[in-house]
mmCIF file of C-alpha atoms in Angstrom:
data_model
loop_
_atom_site.group_PDB
_atom_site.id
_atom_site.type_symbol
_atom_site.label_atom_id
_atom_site.label_comp_id
_atom_site.label_asym_id
_atom_site.label_seq_id
_atom_site.Cartn_x
_atom_site.Cartn_y
_atom_site.Cartn_z
ATOM 1 C CA MET B 1 75.977 118.487 43.268
ATOM 2 C CA LYS B 2 78.355 120.049 41.904
ATOM 3 C CA ILE B 3 81.232 121.748 43.344
ATOM 4 C CA ILE B 4 82.169 124.150 40.864
ATOM 5 C CA CYS B 5 85.188 126.473 41.162
ATOM 6 C CA VAL B 6 85.711 129.862 40.098
ATOM 7 C CA GLY B 7 90.299 130.901 38.962
ATOM 8 C CA MET B 8 92.308 134.043 39.311
ATOM 9 C CA ASN B 9 89.525 136.569 40.148
ATOM 10 C CA TYR B 10 91.562 138.391 42.561
ATOM 11 C CA ALA B 11 94.151 141.149 41.455
ATOM 12 C CA GLU B 12 96.371 141.153 44.203
ATOM 13 C CA HIS B 13 97.071 136.996 43.709
ATOM 14 C CA ASN B 14 97.294 136.692 39.684
ATOM 15 C CA ARG B 15 100.221 139.023 40.727
ATOM 16 C CA GLU B 16 100.818 136.497 43.615
ATOM 17 C CA LEU B 17 101.623 133.868 41.239
ATOM 18 C CA ASP B 18 103.247 136.088 38.767
ATOM 19 C CA LYS B 19 99.661 135.445 36.074
ATOM 20 C CA GLY B 20 99.159 137.733 34.282
ATOM 21 C CA PHE B 21 94.771 138.215 33.702
ATOM 22 C CA ASN B 22 93.006 140.705 32.095
ATOM 23 C CA ALA B 23 89.965 141.983 33.844
ATOM 24 C CA GLY B 24 87.258 141.604 30.900
ATOM 25 C CA GLU B 25 88.203 138.011 29.927
ATOM 26 C CA ARG B 26 86.285 135.243 30.165
ATOM 27 C CA PRO B 27 85.933 133.689 34.668
ATOM 28 C CA VAL B 28 88.258 131.146 34.382
ATOM 29 C CA ILE B 29 86.414 128.265 35.691
ATOM 30 C CA PHE B 30 86.722 124.504 37.395
ATOM 31 C CA MET B 31 84.819 121.680 39.167
ATOM 32 C CA LYS B 32 86.048 119.327 42.136
ATOM 33 C CA PRO B 33 84.264 116.154 42.232
ATOM 34 C CA ASP B 34 81.893 115.327 45.009
ATOM 35 C CA SER B 35 84.636 112.571 46.874
ATOM 36 C CA ALA B 36 86.679 115.747 47.511
ATOM 37 C CA LEU B 37 84.348 117.816 50.086
ATOM 38 C CA LEU B 38 85.617 117.785 53.213
ATOM 39 C CA LYS B 39 82.776 118.950 56.173
ATOM 40 C CA ASN B 40 81.651 118.860 59.309
ATOM 41 C CA ARG B 41 85.067 120.243 61.332
ATOM 42 C CA ARG B 42 86.526 116.527 60.025
ATOM 43 C CA PRO B 43 90.347 116.944 60.029
ATOM 44 C CA PHE B 44 92.563 117.083 57.504
ATOM 45 C CA PHE B 45 94.635 113.865 56.257
ATOM 46 C CA LEU B 46 97.378 115.651 54.480
ATOM 47 C CA PRO B 47 97.997 113.598 51.150
ATOM 48 C CA GLY B 48 102.280 111.989 52.069
ATOM 49 C CA ASP B 49 103.105 111.930 48.110
ATOM 50 C CA MET B 50 101.569 115.380 46.413
ATOM 51 C CA GLY B 51 104.428 117.356 46.841
ATOM 52 C CA ARG B 52 103.038 121.340 48.520
ATOM 53 C CA ILE B 53 100.036 121.210 49.816
ATOM 54 C CA ASP B 54 98.774 124.929 50.004
ATOM 55 C CA TYR B 55 96.314 126.453 51.647
ATOM 56 C CA GLU B 56 92.782 128.249 49.569
ATOM 57 C CA ALA B 57 90.554 130.826 51.479
ATOM 58 C CA GLU B 58 86.943 131.183 49.493
ATOM 59 C CA LEU B 59 83.484 133.056 50.151
ATOM 60 C CA VAL B 60 80.925 129.926 48.962
ATOM 61 C CA VAL B 61 78.211 130.519 48.134
ATOM 62 C CA ARG B 62 74.948 127.632 47.941
ATOM 63 C CA ILE B 63 72.397 127.509 45.004
ATOM 64 C CA ASN B 64 68.892 127.031 45.958
ATOM 65 C CA LYS B 65 67.760 125.870 43.520
ATOM 66 C CA LEU B 66 66.819 124.474 39.820
ATOM 67 C CA GLY B 67 68.330 127.771 37.313
ATOM 68 C CA LYS B 68 69.717 127.602 33.351
ATOM 69 C CA SER B 69 70.792 130.084 32.105
ATOM 70 C CA ILE B 70 70.139 132.514 34.572
ATOM 71 C CA SER B 71 70.575 136.440 34.693
ATOM 72 C CA GLU B 72 73.004 138.317 36.230
ATOM 73 C CA LYS B 73 69.660 140.804 37.849
ATOM 74 C CA PHE B 74 68.381 137.328 39.341
ATOM 75 C CA ALA B 75 70.695 135.103 40.132
ATOM 76 C CA MET B 76 70.902 136.305 44.151
ATOM 77 C CA ARG B 77 67.417 134.546 43.784
ATOM 78 C CA TYR B 78 69.434 131.198 43.005
ATOM 79 C CA VAL B 79 71.418 132.261 46.157
ATOM 80 C CA ASP B 80 70.144 131.190 49.881
ATOM 81 C CA ALA B 81 73.742 130.429 51.865
ATOM 82 C CA VAL B 82 77.193 131.933 51.552
ATOM 83 C CA THR B 83 80.729 129.688 54.169
ATOM 84 C CA VAL B 84 83.854 130.363 54.300
ATOM 85 C CA GLY B 85 85.997 126.996 51.936
ATOM 86 C CA ILE B 86 89.553 126.315 51.348
ATOM 87 C CA ASP B 87 90.335 125.097 47.780
ATOM 88 C CA PHE B 88 93.502 122.727 48.578
ATOM 89 C CA THR B 89 95.999 122.494 45.936
ATOM 90 C CA ALA B 90 98.793 120.711 44.990
ATOM 91 C CA ARG B 91 100.862 123.326 43.718
ATOM 92 C CA ASP B 92 103.946 121.295 43.015
ATOM 93 C CA MET B 93 101.857 119.225 40.183
ATOM 94 C CA GLN B 94 99.493 121.988 39.151
ATOM 95 C CA GLU B 95 102.739 124.164 37.570
ATOM 96 C CA GLU B 96 104.205 120.944 36.716
ATOM 97 C CA ALA B 97 100.879 120.865 34.752
ATOM 98 C CA ARG B 98 100.964 123.888 33.381
ATOM 99 C CA ALA B 99 104.571 124.068 32.036
ATOM 100 C CA LYS B 100 103.409 121.679 30.384
ATOM 101 C CA GLY B 101 100.025 122.621 29.337
ATOM 102 C CA LEU B 102 98.071 120.369 31.076
ATOM 103 C CA PRO B 103 94.963 120.099 32.383
ATOM 104 C CA TRP B 104 95.359 120.215 36.423
ATOM 105 C CA ASP B 105 92.234 118.758 38.038
ATOM 106 C CA LEU B 106 94.161 116.544 39.478
ATOM 107 C CA CYS B 107 95.830 119.031 41.508
ATOM 108 C CA LYS B 108 92.802 120.247 42.537
ATOM 109 C CA GLY B 109 90.242 117.451 43.192
ATOM 110 C CA PHE B 110 91.757 115.095 45.006
ATOM 111 C CA ASP B 111 89.205 113.809 48.510
ATOM 112 C CA ASN B 112 89.242 116.148 50.722
ATOM 113 C CA ALA B 113 90.563 119.235 48.495
ATOM 114 C CA ALA B 114 87.836 121.572 48.734
ATOM 115 C CA VAL B 115 87.053 122.119 53.059
ATOM 116 C CA LEU B 116 83.687 123.700 53.760
ATOM 117 C CA GLY B 117 82.458 125.685 56.841
ATOM 118 C CA ASP B 118 79.058 125.635 58.420
ATOM 119 C CA TRP B 119 76.322 127.620 56.190
ATOM 120 C CA VAL B 120 75.204 130.940 57.174
ATOM 121 C CA SER B 121 71.417 131.824 55.482
ATOM 122 C CA LEU B 122 71.466 134.907 53.559
ATOM 123 C CA ASP B 123 68.577 136.259 55.734
ATOM 124 C CA ARG B 124 70.946 136.102 58.770
ATOM 125 C CA ILE B 125 73.695 139.244 56.699
ATOM 126 C CA PHE B 126 71.453 141.745 55.219
ATOM 127 C CA ARG B 127 74.541 142.390 53.285
ATOM 128 C CA ASN B 128 75.453 143.190 49.723
ATOM 129 C CA PRO B 129 76.994 140.733 48.474
ATOM 130 C CA ASP B 130 79.155 142.894 46.318
ATOM 131 C CA ASP B 131 79.533 144.042 50.189
ATOM 132 C CA LEU B 132 80.777 140.931 52.601
ATOM 133 C CA SER B 133 84.859 140.256 54.120
ATOM 134 C CA PHE B 134 86.343 137.194 55.111
ATOM 135 C CA ARG B 135 88.851 135.825 56.337
ATOM 136 C CA LEU B 136 91.721 132.758 57.720
ATOM 137 C CA ASP B 137 93.257 132.096 60.402
ATOM 138 C CA ILE B 138 96.710 129.918 60.936
ATOM 139 C CA ASP B 139 97.512 128.264 64.759
ATOM 140 C CA GLY B 140 95.452 132.438 65.870
ATOM 141 C CA LYS B 141 96.884 133.977 62.855
ATOM 142 C CA THR B 142 95.334 136.153 59.965
ATOM 143 C CA VAL B 143 97.065 134.720 57.105
ATOM 144 C CA GLN B 144 94.300 135.539 53.842
ATOM 145 C CA THR B 145 91.664 138.286 54.119
ATOM 146 C CA GLY B 146 88.896 138.544 52.135
ATOM 147 C CA TYR B 147 86.719 140.973 49.886
ATOM 148 C CA THR B 148 83.778 140.258 47.339
ATOM 149 C CA GLY B 149 84.193 143.944 46.703
ATOM 150 C CA ASP B 150 87.517 142.491 45.475
ATOM 151 C CA MET B 151 86.323 140.478 42.721
ATOM 152 C CA ILE B 152 86.692 140.147 39.747
ATOM 153 C CA TYR B 153 84.246 138.238 38.696
ATOM 154 C CA SER B 154 81.030 139.042 41.115
ATOM 155 C CA ILE B 155 79.132 136.698 42.108
ATOM 156 C CA PRO B 156 76.126 137.810 40.263
ATOM 157 C CA ARG B 157 78.058 137.423 37.162
ATOM 158 C CA ILE B 158 80.015 133.956 38.017
ATOM 159 C CA ILE B 159 76.007 132.754 37.759
ATOM 160 C CA GLU B 160 75.429 133.528 35.088
ATOM 161 C CA TYR B 161 78.187 133.404 33.387
ATOM 162 C CA VAL B 162 78.638 129.176 34.718
ATOM 163 C CA SER B 163 74.473 128.735 34.047
ATOM 164 C CA SER B 164 75.028 129.447 30.222
ATOM 165 C CA PHE B 165 76.843 126.374 30.295
ATOM 166 C CA CYS B 166 75.834 124.133 32.589
ATOM 167 C CA THR B 167 72.222 123.751 35.105
ATOM 168 C CA LEU B 168 72.359 125.087 38.782
ATOM 169 C CA LYS B 169 71.110 121.902 41.329
ATOM 170 C CA THR B 170 69.962 122.997 44.760
ATOM 171 C CA GLY B 171 72.707 121.785 46.904
ATOM 172 C CA ASP B 172 74.722 122.611 43.585
ATOM 173 C CA MET B 173 78.099 125.172 45.676
ATOM 174 C CA ILE B 174 81.135 128.038 44.235
ATOM 175 C CA PHE B 175 84.041 128.577 45.371
ATOM 176 C CA THR B 176 84.158 132.259 44.567
ATOM 177 C CA GLY B 177 88.270 132.399 44.751
ATOM 178 C CA THR B 178 90.588 132.830 46.915
ATOM 179 C CA PRO B 179 92.149 136.691 47.720
ATOM 180 C CA ALA B 180 96.292 137.246 48.023
ATOM 181 C CA GLY B 181 97.615 134.811 50.968
ATOM 182 C CA VAL B 182 98.055 131.246 49.998
ATOM 183 C CA GLY B 183 100.589 129.417 51.255
ATOM 184 C CA PRO B 184 101.143 125.318 52.420
ATOM 185 C CA VAL B 185 99.705 123.352 54.637
ATOM 186 C CA SER B 186 102.017 121.727 57.442
ATOM 187 C CA ILE B 187 100.682 119.088 60.300
ATOM 188 C CA ASP B 188 98.927 119.957 63.641
ATOM 189 C CA GLN B 189 97.705 123.213 62.140
ATOM 190 C CA HIS B 190 94.675 124.947 63.108
ATOM 191 C CA LEU B 191 92.496 126.690 59.737
ATOM 192 C CA GLN B 192 89.875 128.862 61.306
ATOM 193 C CA GLY B 193 87.886 130.594 58.852
ATOM 194 C CA PHE B 194 85.667 133.805 59.330
ATOM 195 C CA LEU B 195 82.511 135.398 57.554
ATOM 196 C CA GLY B 196 82.644 139.376 58.793
ATOM 197 C CA GLY B 197 83.186 138.390 62.855
ATOM 198 C CA GLN B 198 81.456 135.105 62.990
ATOM 199 C CA ASN B 199 83.648 131.631 62.374
ATOM 200 C CA VAL B 200 81.947 129.792 60.510
ATOM 201 C CA LEU B 201 85.142 126.977 59.322
ATOM 202 C CA ASP B 202 87.579 125.029 61.932
ATOM 203 C CA PHE B 203 89.625 122.192 61.611
ATOM 204 C CA HIS B 204 93.577 120.808 61.746
ATOM 205 C CA ILE B 205 95.233 119.104 59.267
ATOM 206 C CA ARG B 206 96.948 115.928 60.465
#
């Protein structure tokens, strides 16, 4: 099982972090280890030695069959469900790594850094993948809203690109990028993610 992530896929988020990035370049892809997965609404325990930890809410898609070099035209045939997830980021570590031109795998791939909501079957959505909305609430206040139509790279394009390099397998998941509104988390906060109006993600920071 692979956890594949897309970086800098929303223009407003790129401006938020003051990172220039032009559509037309290749998608930015990174991966998290399976030990980063946190699901079933279990709490996230804030690491005490990694500095600031930021939430990044994202739409996540699940791959349902083996595929290699998948055409964008047929990419959604390889997806059976979607949900909302959190790509937790050790922001201080990431900024230090970027300043030195070093990889930032550890600031994205630490234990429990990929929080996963409850899957919703595409059969229950009946919507174009470029017309899905999601949001993140913290303690009852909306802090992020996202719309797949605002992505620089669409879900089918991401699948086409990733599968040209590595075979996608049943159970693989793709975090498709975060919209603007990211920020730090703190102990005792309550995070809830919504796909449309449905609560699919619900957990606490401990």
